[in-house]
């Protein structure tokens, strides 16, 4: 399951992760640290929605 930022449209893909910000490839969104923020606009995880 991928997640999209409701503010800027950035897509978090668990297969890719966010290695530039310390999230390894293969990390499920639920397992991403609570203090992680969108790398594009800086909003928190609560501003993301599931996408298929």
Coordinates of N, CA and C in Angstrom, one line a residue:
X1 N 0.8 -1.2 0.0 CA 0.0 0.0 0.0 C 0.9 1.2 0.0
X2 N 0.6 2.2 -0.9 CA 1.3 3.4 -1.0 C 0.5 4.5 -0.2
X3 N 1.1 5.6 0.1 CA 0.5 6.7 0.8 C 0.8 8.0 0.2
X4 N -0.2 8.8 0.0 CA 0.0 10.1 -0.6 C -0.2 11.3 0.4
X5 N 0.7 12.3 0.3 CA 0.6 13.4 1.1 C -0.6 14.3 0.6
X6 N -1.5 14.5 1.5 CA -2.7 15.3 1.2 C -2.4 16.7 0.9
X7 N -1.3 17.2 1.2 CA -0.9 18.6 1.0 C -0.2 18.8 -0.3
X8 N 0.8 18.0 -0.6 CA 1.6 18.3 -1.8 C 1.6 17.2 -2.9
X9 N 1.0 16.0 -2.5 CA 1.0 14.9 -3.5 C 2.1 14.0 -3.5
X10 N 3.1 14.2 -2.6 CA 4.2 13.2 -2.5 C 3.7 11.8 -2.2
X11 N 4.3 10.8 -2.9 CA 3.8 9.4 -2.6 C 4.9 8.7 -1.9
X12 N 4.5 8.1 -0.7 CA 5.4 7.3 0.0 C 5.2 5.9 -0.5
X13 N 6.3 5.2 -1.0 CA 6.2 3.9 -1.5 C 7.1 3.0 -0.6
X14 N 6.5 2.1 0.1 CA 7.3 1.2 1.0 C 8.4 0.5 0.4
X15 N 8.3 0.2 -0.9 CA 9.3 -0.6 -1.6 C 10.6 0.3 -1.8
X16 N 10.4 1.6 -1.8 CA 11.5 2.6 -2.0 C 11.9 3.2 -0.6
X17 N 10.9 3.4 0.3 CA 11.2 4.1 1.5 C 11.5 5.5 1.3
X18 N 12.3 6.1 2.2 CA 12.8 7.5 2.1 C 14.2 7.5 2.6
X19 N 15.2 6.8 1.8 CA 16.5 6.7 2.3 C 17.3 8.0 2.7
X20 N 16.9 9.1 2.0 CA 17.5 10.4 2.2 C 17.2 10.9 3.6
X21 N 16.1 10.4 4.2 CA 15.7 10.8 5.5 C 15.6 9.7 6.5
X22 N 16.4 8.6 6.3 CA 16.6 7.5 7.3 C 15.5 6.4 7.3
X23 N 14.7 6.4 6.2 CA 13.7 5.3 6.1 C 14.2 4.3 5.1
X24 N 14.5 3.1 5.5 CA 15.1 2.1 4.6 C 14.0 1.6 3.6
X25 N 14.4 1.2 2.4 CA 13.5 0.5 1.5 C 12.9 -0.7 2.2
X26 N 11.6 -1.0 1.9 CA 10.9 -2.1 2.5 C 10.2 -1.8 3.9
X27 N 10.3 -0.5 4.3 CA 9.7 -0.1 5.5 C 8.2 0.3 5.3
X28 N 7.3 -0.5 6.0 CA 5.9 -0.2 5.9 C 5.6 1.2 6.5
X29 N 4.6 1.9 5.9 CA 4.3 3.2 6.4 C 4.0 3.2 7.9
X30 N 3.3 2.2 8.4 CA 3.0 2.1 9.8 C 4.2 2.0 10.7
X31 N 5.4 1.5 10.1 CA 6.6 1.4 10.8 C 7.5 2.6 10.7
X32 N 7.1 3.6 9.9 CA 7.9 4.8 9.8 C 7.8 5.6 11.1
X33 N 8.9 6.1 11.6 CA 8.9 6.8 12.8 C 7.8 7.9 12.9
X34 N 7.3 8.2 14.0 CA 6.2 9.2 14.2 C 6.7 10.6 14.0
X35 N 8.0 10.8 14.1 CA 8.6 12.1 13.9 C 9.0 12.4 12.4
X36 N 8.8 11.4 11.6 CA 9.1 11.5 10.1 C 8.1 12.5 9.6
X37 N 8.6 13.4 8.6 CA 7.8 14.3 7.9 C 7.9 14.2 6.4
X38 N 6.9 14.6 5.7 CA 7.0 14.6 4.2 C 8.3 15.3 3.8
X39 N 9.0 14.6 2.9 CA 10.3 15.2 2.5 C 10.1 16.3 1.5
X40 N 8.9 16.5 1.0 CA 8.6 17.6 0.0 C 8.1 18.8 0.7
X41 N 7.2 18.7 1.7 CA 6.5 19.9 2.2 C 6.6 20.0 3.8
X42 N 7.0 18.9 4.4 CA 7.3 19.0 5.9 C 6.1 18.7 6.8
X43 N 5.0 18.2 6.2 CA 3.8 17.9 7.1 C 4.1 16.5 7.8
X44 N 3.4 16.2 8.8 CA 3.6 15.0 9.5 C 2.8 13.8 8.9
X45 N 3.0 12.6 9.4 CA 2.3 11.4 8.9 C 0.8 11.5 8.9
X46 N 0.2 12.2 9.8 CA -1.2 12.3 9.8 C -1.8 13.0 8.6
X47 N -1.0 13.6 7.8 CA -1.5 14.3 6.6 C -1.4 13.4 5.3
X48 N -1.2 12.1 5.5 CA -1.1 11.1 4.4 C -2.3 10.2 4.4
X49 N -2.7 9.8 3.2 CA -3.8 8.9 3.0 C -3.4 7.7 2.1
X50 N -4.0 6.6 2.3 CA -3.7 5.4 1.5 C -4.1 5.6 0.1
X51 N -3.3 5.0 -0.8 CA -3.7 5.0 -2.2 C -3.4 3.6 -2.8
X52 N -4.1 3.2 -3.8 CA -3.8 1.8 -4.4 C -2.9 1.9 -5.5

